Amino acid sequence: MSSAIILKTPAEMQIMREANQIVGSTLKMLAQRIAPGVSTKQLDRWAEDFAREQGSEPAFKGYRGFPGSLCVSLNEQVVHGIPSKKVIVKEGDIVSIDFGVKYKGFYGDSAVTLPVGELSPKVRKLLDVTRESLYKGIDKVRVGNRINDISIAVQQHVEANGFSVVRQFVGHGIGASLHEPPEIPNYRRSEQTPRLLAGMVIAIEPMVNLGKLDVKVLADGWTVVTKDRSPSAHFEHSVGVTEDGPVVLSEVA
Ligand code: MG
Ligand code: MG
């Protein structure tokens, strides 16, 4: 990955909006269909079929060998869970679904954590705070701000509510590649971070643990879980930087 940040023209940003609208619509469709008894493999099929019907390709399938179109991560799983016929969603679960597509040469990337039925108040709050922290970060997407302004806003909201921010995985620039510079951490960096320029497109994606921040990768080589096995939530939007402020490309009306 080169260190240069690639700015997008307004026409390119429009294509990225279309790509991200496919992603957002897919996540919305999954939110309507998820229910106890559904396998994570079924969610993966629904997503891939839907995205292909819209003329896009699933972006994660085959990415560094990842076997699914979706990353589906339940409860103590943070990110990068592999869809499986054997994993059946049940009442009280939280299901983090991360999806990306390639469309007309550009990528879209967004994630949500969906509740299945009734959640405990603490887990409900974890989802609320994680989603809020994403929007606290988006609020800092202003030309002239630095990446750190986003990171600090996310971290402060999460920690003020007693939860912790994952350090090992971060957000990223996005464009004709799924992952481009710059990194978008969800915690304060001590070194100087890049300034936001009009034409940047960034994926902001807080991963928030109910317990401690430490995570590890399971033996399957992909699934990331909290070390203390506490629940974890993940919300992500792809956001365009413009002179008029943030444009949340993956937000579906
Ligand atoms: Mg993602
Ligand atoms: Mg991402």
mmCIF file of C-alpha atoms and ligand atoms in Angstrom:
data_model
loop_
_atom_site.group_PDB
_atom_site.id
_atom_site.type_symbol
_atom_site.label_atom_id
_atom_site.label_comp_id
_atom_site.label_asym_id
_atom_site.label_seq_id
_atom_site.Cartn_x
_atom_site.Cartn_y
_atom_site.Cartn_z
ATOM 1 C CA MET A 1 0.000 0.000 0.000
ATOM 2 C CA SER A 2 1.558 3.300 -1.099
ATOM 3 C CA SER A 3 1.383 6.159 1.356
ATOM 4 C CA ALA A 4 -0.150 8.671 -1.057
ATOM 5 C CA ILE A 5 -3.755 9.650 -0.407
ATOM 6 C CA ILE A 6 -5.751 9.480 -3.640
ATOM 7 C CA LEU A 7 -8.314 12.265 -4.085
ATOM 8 C CA LYS A 8 -11.512 11.542 -6.011
ATOM 9 C CA THR A 9 -13.152 13.789 -8.590
ATOM 10 C CA PRO A 10 -16.830 14.643 -8.074
ATOM 11 C CA ALA A 11 -17.687 12.138 -10.843
ATOM 12 C CA GLU A 12 -15.701 9.402 -9.082
ATOM 13 C CA MET A 13 -17.337 10.258 -5.775
ATOM 14 C CA GLN A 14 -20.723 9.865 -7.477
ATOM 15 C CA ILE A 15 -19.787 6.341 -8.607
ATOM 16 C CA MET A 16 -18.630 5.620 -5.062
ATOM 17 C CA ARG A 17 -22.006 6.798 -3.811
ATOM 18 C CA GLU A 18 -23.686 4.275 -6.131
ATOM 19 C CA ALA A 19 -21.352 1.501 -4.950
ATOM 20 C CA ASN A 20 -22.007 2.370 -1.328
ATOM 21 C CA GLN A 21 -25.761 2.624 -1.852
ATOM 22 C CA ILE A 22 -25.689 -1.001 -3.041
ATOM 23 C CA VAL A 23 -23.830 -1.913 0.152
ATOM 24 C CA GLY A 24 -26.224 0.074 2.347
ATOM 25 C CA SER A 25 -29.278 -1.437 0.640
ATOM 26 C CA THR A 26 -27.845 -4.911 1.124
ATOM 27 C CA LEU A 27 -27.349 -4.310 4.841
ATOM 28 C CA LYS A 28 -30.893 -2.952 5.093
ATOM 29 C CA MET A 29 -32.259 -6.067 3.357
ATOM 30 C CA LEU A 30 -30.319 -8.293 5.776
ATOM 31 C CA ALA A 31 -31.632 -6.325 8.773
ATOM 32 C CA GLN A 32 -35.165 -7.098 7.594
ATOM 33 C CA ARG A 33 -34.485 -10.816 7.076
ATOM 34 C CA ILE A 34 -32.273 -11.721 10.025
ATOM 35 C CA ALA A 35 -34.122 -13.835 12.599
ATOM 36 C CA PRO A 36 -33.521 -16.752 14.937
ATOM 37 C CA GLY A 37 -32.848 -19.930 12.934
ATOM 38 C CA VAL A 38 -31.103 -18.255 9.971
ATOM 39 C CA SER A 39 -27.547 -19.427 9.259
ATOM 40 C CA THR A 40 -24.746 -16.951 8.605
ATOM 41 C CA LYS A 41 -24.201 -18.744 5.274
ATOM 42 C CA GLN A 42 -27.787 -17.879 4.303
ATOM 43 C CA LEU A 43 -27.098 -14.205 5.096
ATOM 44 C CA ASP A 44 -24.001 -14.429 2.902
ATOM 45 C CA ARG A 45 -26.020 -15.860 -0.031
ATOM 46 C CA TRP A 46 -28.732 -13.242 0.251
ATOM 47 C CA ALA A 47 -26.107 -10.489 0.250
ATOM 48 C CA GLU A 48 -24.124 -11.839 -2.686
ATOM 49 C CA ASP A 49 -27.225 -12.467 -4.828
ATOM 50 C CA PHE A 50 -28.633 -9.018 -4.056
ATOM 51 C CA ALA A 51 -25.351 -7.231 -4.824
ATOM 52 C CA ARG A 52 -24.894 -9.105 -8.113
ATOM 53 C CA GLU A 53 -28.466 -8.260 -9.144
ATOM 54 C CA GLN A 54 -27.461 -4.591 -8.770
ATOM 55 C CA GLY A 55 -24.530 -5.105 -11.150
ATOM 56 C CA SER A 56 -21.807 -5.155 -8.491
ATOM 57 C CA GLU A 57 -19.336 -7.779 -7.319
ATOM 58 C CA PRO A 58 -18.849 -8.769 -3.685
ATOM 59 C CA ALA A 59 -15.515 -7.256 -2.672
ATOM 60 C CA PHE A 60 -14.438 -9.498 0.184
ATOM 61 C CA LYS A 61 -14.874 -12.868 -1.561
ATOM 62 C CA GLY A 62 -11.353 -14.082 -2.307
ATOM 63 C CA TYR A 63 -9.772 -10.980 -0.759
ATOM 64 C CA ARG A 64 -6.511 -12.415 0.637
ATOM 65 C CA GLY A 65 -8.333 -15.760 0.410
ATOM 66 C CA PHE A 66 -11.388 -14.814 2.494
ATOM 67 C CA PRO A 67 -14.055 -17.454 1.708
ATOM 68 C CA GLY A 68 -17.252 -15.393 2.088
ATOM 69 C CA SER A 69 -18.942 -12.353 0.599
ATOM 70 C CA LEU A 70 -19.855 -11.075 4.066
ATOM 71 C CA CYS A 71 -17.910 -10.901 7.271
ATOM 72 C CA VAL A 72 -20.402 -12.107 9.905
ATOM 73 C CA SER A 73 -19.243 -11.842 13.506
ATOM 74 C CA LEU A 74 -21.463 -12.937 16.406
ATOM 75 C CA ASN A 75 -21.321 -11.671 19.986
ATOM 76 C CA GLU A 76 -17.684 -11.898 21.227
ATOM 77 C CA GLN A 77 -16.484 -11.975 17.617
ATOM 78 C CA VAL A 78 -15.216 -8.528 16.651
ATOM 79 C CA VAL A 79 -14.723 -8.701 12.869
ATOM 80 C CA HIS A 80 -13.896 -11.082 9.984
ATOM 81 C CA GLY A 81 -16.196 -13.955 11.018
ATOM 82 C CA ILE A 82 -16.590 -16.540 8.217
ATOM 83 C CA PRO A 83 -20.145 -17.342 7.038
ATOM 84 C CA SER A 84 -21.118 -20.932 7.854
ATOM 85 C CA LYS A 85 -24.090 -23.262 7.494
ATOM 86 C CA LYS A 86 -23.327 -24.431 11.032
ATOM 87 C CA VAL A 87 -23.605 -21.002 12.658
ATOM 88 C CA ILE A 88 -27.273 -20.381 13.383
ATOM 89 C CA VAL A 89 -28.398 -17.000 14.658
ATOM 90 C CA LYS A 90 -30.433 -17.112 17.869
ATOM 91 C CA GLU A 91 -32.526 -14.795 20.032
ATOM 92 C CA GLY A 92 -30.365 -12.361 22.026
ATOM 93 C CA ASP A 93 -27.378 -12.505 19.640
ATOM 94 C CA ILE A 94 -25.713 -9.465 18.187
ATOM 95 C CA VAL A 95 -24.539 -9.992 14.620
ATOM 96 C CA SER A 96 -21.923 -7.695 13.100
ATOM 97 C CA ILE A 97 -22.206 -7.705 9.332
ATOM 98 C CA ASP A 98 -19.519 -6.074 7.207
ATOM 99 C CA PHE A 99 -20.081 -5.903 3.456
ATOM 100 C CA GLY A 100 -18.255 -4.450 0.480
ATOM 101 C CA VAL A 101 -18.801 -4.338 -3.272
ATOM 102 C CA LYS A 102 -16.907 -3.297 -6.379
ATOM 103 C CA TYR A 103 -18.977 -1.298 -8.859
ATOM 104 C CA LYS A 104 -17.757 0.458 -12.020
ATOM 105 C CA GLY A 105 -14.182 0.188 -10.757
ATOM 106 C CA PHE A 106 -14.794 1.579 -7.265
ATOM 107 C CA TYR A 107 -15.455 0.096 -3.862
ATOM 108 C CA GLY A 108 -18.150 0.536 -1.255
ATOM 109 C CA ASP A 109 -17.738 -0.629 2.359
ATOM 110 C CA SER A 110 -20.112 -0.444 5.323
ATOM 111 C CA ALA A 111 -20.973 -2.427 8.442
ATOM 112 C CA VAL A 112 -23.717 -2.688 11.051
ATOM 113 C CA THR A 113 -24.288 -4.701 14.190
ATOM 114 C CA LEU A 114 -27.813 -6.098 14.189
ATOM 115 C CA PRO A 115 -29.732 -7.173 17.285
ATOM 116 C CA VAL A 116 -31.655 -10.448 17.124
ATOM 117 C CA GLY A 117 -34.735 -10.073 19.288
ATOM 118 C CA GLU A 118 -34.394 -8.688 22.800
ATOM 119 C CA LEU A 119 -30.954 -7.729 24.090
ATOM 120 C CA SER A 120 -29.796 -7.153 27.645
ATOM 121 C CA PRO A 121 -29.717 -3.413 28.488
ATOM 122 C CA LYS A 122 -25.905 -3.428 28.581
ATOM 123 C CA VAL A 123 -25.541 -4.989 25.142
ATOM 124 C CA ARG A 124 -28.246 -2.682 23.761
ATOM 125 C CA LYS A 125 -26.168 0.233 25.075
ATOM 126 C CA LEU A 126 -23.024 -1.209 23.444
ATOM 127 C CA LEU A 127 -24.756 -1.081 20.049
ATOM 128 C CA ASP A 128 -26.121 2.432 20.641
ATOM 129 C CA VAL A 129 -22.779 3.836 21.801
ATOM 130 C CA THR A 130 -20.846 2.236 18.937
ATOM 131 C CA ARG A 131 -23.247 3.672 16.339
ATOM 132 C CA GLU A 132 -23.161 7.068 18.066
ATOM 133 C CA SER A 133 -19.354 7.021 18.133
ATOM 134 C CA LEU A 134 -19.313 6.506 14.349
ATOM 135 C CA TYR A 135 -21.439 9.632 13.922
ATOM 136 C CA LYS A 136 -19.266 11.580 16.404
ATOM 137 C CA GLY A 137 -16.379 10.725 14.091
ATOM 138 C CA ILE A 138 -18.329 11.665 10.954
ATOM 139 C CA ASP A 139 -19.106 15.063 12.542
ATOM 140 C CA LYS A 140 -15.349 15.777 12.507
ATOM 141 C CA VAL A 141 -15.069 15.168 8.750
ATOM 142 C CA ARG A 142 -14.346 18.782 7.804
ATOM 143 C CA VAL A 143 -11.746 20.089 5.376
ATOM 144 C CA GLY A 144 -8.763 21.232 7.433
ATOM 145 C CA ASN A 145 -9.397 18.886 10.373
ATOM 146 C CA ARG A 146 -6.949 16.036 10.914
ATOM 147 C CA ILE A 147 -7.634 12.293 10.987
ATOM 148 C CA ASN A 148 -6.872 12.479 14.702
ATOM 149 C CA ASP A 149 -9.930 14.702 15.231
ATOM 150 C CA ILE A 150 -12.076 11.787 14.021
ATOM 151 C CA SER A 151 -10.156 9.251 16.101
ATOM 152 C CA ILE A 152 -10.372 11.310 19.290
ATOM 153 C CA ALA A 153 -14.120 11.946 18.897
ATOM 154 C CA VAL A 154 -14.797 8.206 18.521
ATOM 155 C CA GLN A 155 -12.571 7.227 21.449
ATOM 156 C CA GLN A 156 -13.948 9.868 23.825
ATOM 157 C CA HIS A 157 -17.551 8.839 23.273
ATOM 158 C CA VAL A 158 -16.793 5.139 23.694
ATOM 159 C CA GLU A 159 -14.682 5.533 26.814
ATOM 160 C CA ALA A 160 -17.054 8.065 28.427
ATOM 161 C CA ASN A 161 -19.624 5.264 28.286
ATOM 162 C CA GLY A 162 -17.326 2.692 29.896
ATOM 163 C CA PHE A 163 -16.533 0.636 26.799
ATOM 164 C CA SER A 164 -13.207 0.117 25.018
ATOM 165 C CA VAL A 165 -11.944 0.721 21.493
ATOM 166 C CA VAL A 166 -10.124 -1.975 19.503
ATOM 167 C CA ARG A 167 -6.619 -0.849 18.455
ATOM 168 C CA GLN A 168 -5.448 -3.646 16.120
ATOM 169 C CA PHE A 169 -7.942 -2.881 13.365
ATOM 170 C CA VAL A 170 -8.643 0.554 11.937
ATOM 171 C CA GLY A 171 -10.615 2.361 9.249
ATOM 172 C CA HIS A 172 -9.068 3.316 5.918
ATOM 173 C CA GLY A 173 -9.196 5.308 2.767
ATOM 174 C CA ILE A 174 -11.241 3.676 -0.005
ATOM 175 C CA GLY A 175 -11.553 4.157 -3.757
ATOM 176 C CA ALA A 176 -10.399 2.058 -6.702
ATOM 177 C CA SER A 177 -8.846 -0.131 -3.983
ATOM 178 C CA LEU A 178 -10.727 -1.489 -0.980
ATOM 179 C CA HIS A 179 -8.032 -0.254 1.382
ATOM 180 C CA GLU A 180 -6.099 2.931 0.638
ATOM 181 C CA PRO A 181 -4.196 5.382 2.803
ATOM 182 C CA PRO A 182 -4.754 6.939 5.235
ATOM 183 C CA GLU A 183 -5.472 4.707 8.218
ATOM 184 C CA ILE A 184 -8.399 5.900 10.351
ATOM 185 C CA PRO A 185 -7.764 4.681 13.905
ATOM 186 C CA ASN A 186 -10.507 4.809 16.519
ATOM 187 C CA TYR A 187 -8.122 6.096 19.190
ATOM 188 C CA ARG A 188 -5.815 9.084 19.564
ATOM 189 C CA ARG A 189 -2.456 8.879 17.807
ATOM 190 C CA SER A 190 0.500 10.730 19.309
ATOM 191 C CA GLU A 191 2.141 11.409 15.947
ATOM 192 C CA GLN A 192 0.790 13.952 13.486
ATOM 193 C CA THR A 193 -1.982 12.603 11.250
ATOM 194 C CA PRO A 194 -2.971 13.811 7.752
ATOM 195 C CA ARG A 195 -5.281 16.750 7.193
ATOM 196 C CA LEU A 196 -8.633 16.118 5.532
ATOM 197 C CA LEU A 197 -8.853 17.394 1.961
ATOM 198 C CA ALA A 198 -11.871 17.709 -0.314
ATOM 199 C CA GLY A 199 -12.020 14.589 -2.506
ATOM 200 C CA MET A 200 -10.869 12.123 0.126
ATOM 201 C CA VAL A 201 -13.128 9.145 0.791
ATOM 202 C CA ILE A 202 -12.635 7.340 4.083
ATOM 203 C CA ALA A 203 -14.208 4.338 5.789
ATOM 204 C CA ILE A 204 -14.698 5.119 9.482
ATOM 205 C CA GLU A 205 -15.348 1.921 11.438
ATOM 206 C CA PRO A 206 -15.300 1.851 15.227
ATOM 207 C CA MET A 207 -14.982 -1.633 16.758
ATOM 208 C CA VAL A 208 -16.053 -1.390 20.385
ATOM 209 C CA ASN A 209 -15.798 -3.995 23.158
ATOM 210 C CA LEU A 210 -18.057 -4.178 26.189
ATOM 211 C CA GLY A 211 -15.057 -5.388 28.217
ATOM 212 C CA LYS A 212 -11.329 -4.930 27.677
ATOM 213 C CA LEU A 213 -9.804 -3.784 24.400
ATOM 214 C CA ASP A 214 -7.621 -6.857 23.757
ATOM 215 C CA VAL A 215 -8.476 -9.086 20.805
ATOM 216 C CA LYS A 216 -7.013 -12.189 19.159
ATOM 217 C CA VAL A 217 -7.403 -14.115 15.926
ATOM 218 C CA LEU A 218 -8.889 -17.635 16.120
ATOM 219 C CA ALA A 219 -7.239 -20.725 14.588
ATOM 220 C CA ASP A 220 -9.270 -20.292 11.362
ATOM 221 C CA GLY A 221 -6.878 -17.424 10.600
ATOM 222 C CA TRP A 222 -9.699 -14.877 10.226
ATOM 223 C CA THR A 223 -12.172 -14.591 13.079
ATOM 224 C CA VAL A 224 -11.178 -11.880 15.565
ATOM 225 C CA VAL A 225 -12.589 -12.278 19.091
ATOM 226 C CA THR A 226 -12.286 -10.327 22.327
ATOM 227 C CA LYS A 227 -9.741 -11.950 24.628
ATOM 228 C CA ASP A 228 -12.134 -11.652 27.590
ATOM 229 C CA ARG A 229 -14.993 -12.973 25.369
ATOM 230 C CA SER A 230 -17.082 -9.881 26.076
ATOM 231 C CA PRO A 231 -19.484 -8.800 23.294
ATOM 232 C CA SER A 232 -18.220 -6.460 20.579
ATOM 233 C CA ALA A 233 -19.967 -4.156 18.102
ATOM 234 C CA HIS A 234 -18.918 -2.672 14.754
ATOM 235 C CA PHE A 235 -20.451 0.093 12.652
ATOM 236 C CA GLU A 236 -18.898 1.503 9.475
ATOM 237 C CA HIS A 237 -19.692 4.103 6.858
ATOM 238 C CA SER A 238 -17.779 5.231 3.785
ATOM 239 C CA VAL A 239 -17.687 9.013 3.920
ATOM 240 C CA GLY A 240 -16.733 11.557 1.257
ATOM 241 C CA VAL A 241 -14.925 14.739 2.319
ATOM 242 C CA THR A 242 -16.290 17.859 0.599
ATOM 243 C CA GLU A 243 -15.997 21.613 1.108
ATOM 244 C CA ASP A 244 -19.588 21.420 2.371
ATOM 245 C CA GLY A 245 -18.779 18.776 4.988
ATOM 246 C CA PRO A 246 -19.159 15.003 5.186
ATOM 247 C CA VAL A 247 -21.218 13.021 2.678
ATOM 248 C CA VAL A 248 -22.146 9.632 4.128
ATOM 249 C CA LEU A 249 -22.040 7.627 0.910
ATOM 250 C CA SER A 250 -23.257 4.333 2.415
ATOM 251 C CA GLU A 251 -26.216 5.772 4.343
ATOM 252 C CA VAL A 252 -29.509 4.586 2.839
ATOM 253 C CA ALA A 253 -32.640 6.697 3.247
HETATM 254 MG MG MG B 1 -16.103 -2.979 6.102
HETATM 255 MG MG MG B 2 -13.645 -1.095 6.025
#
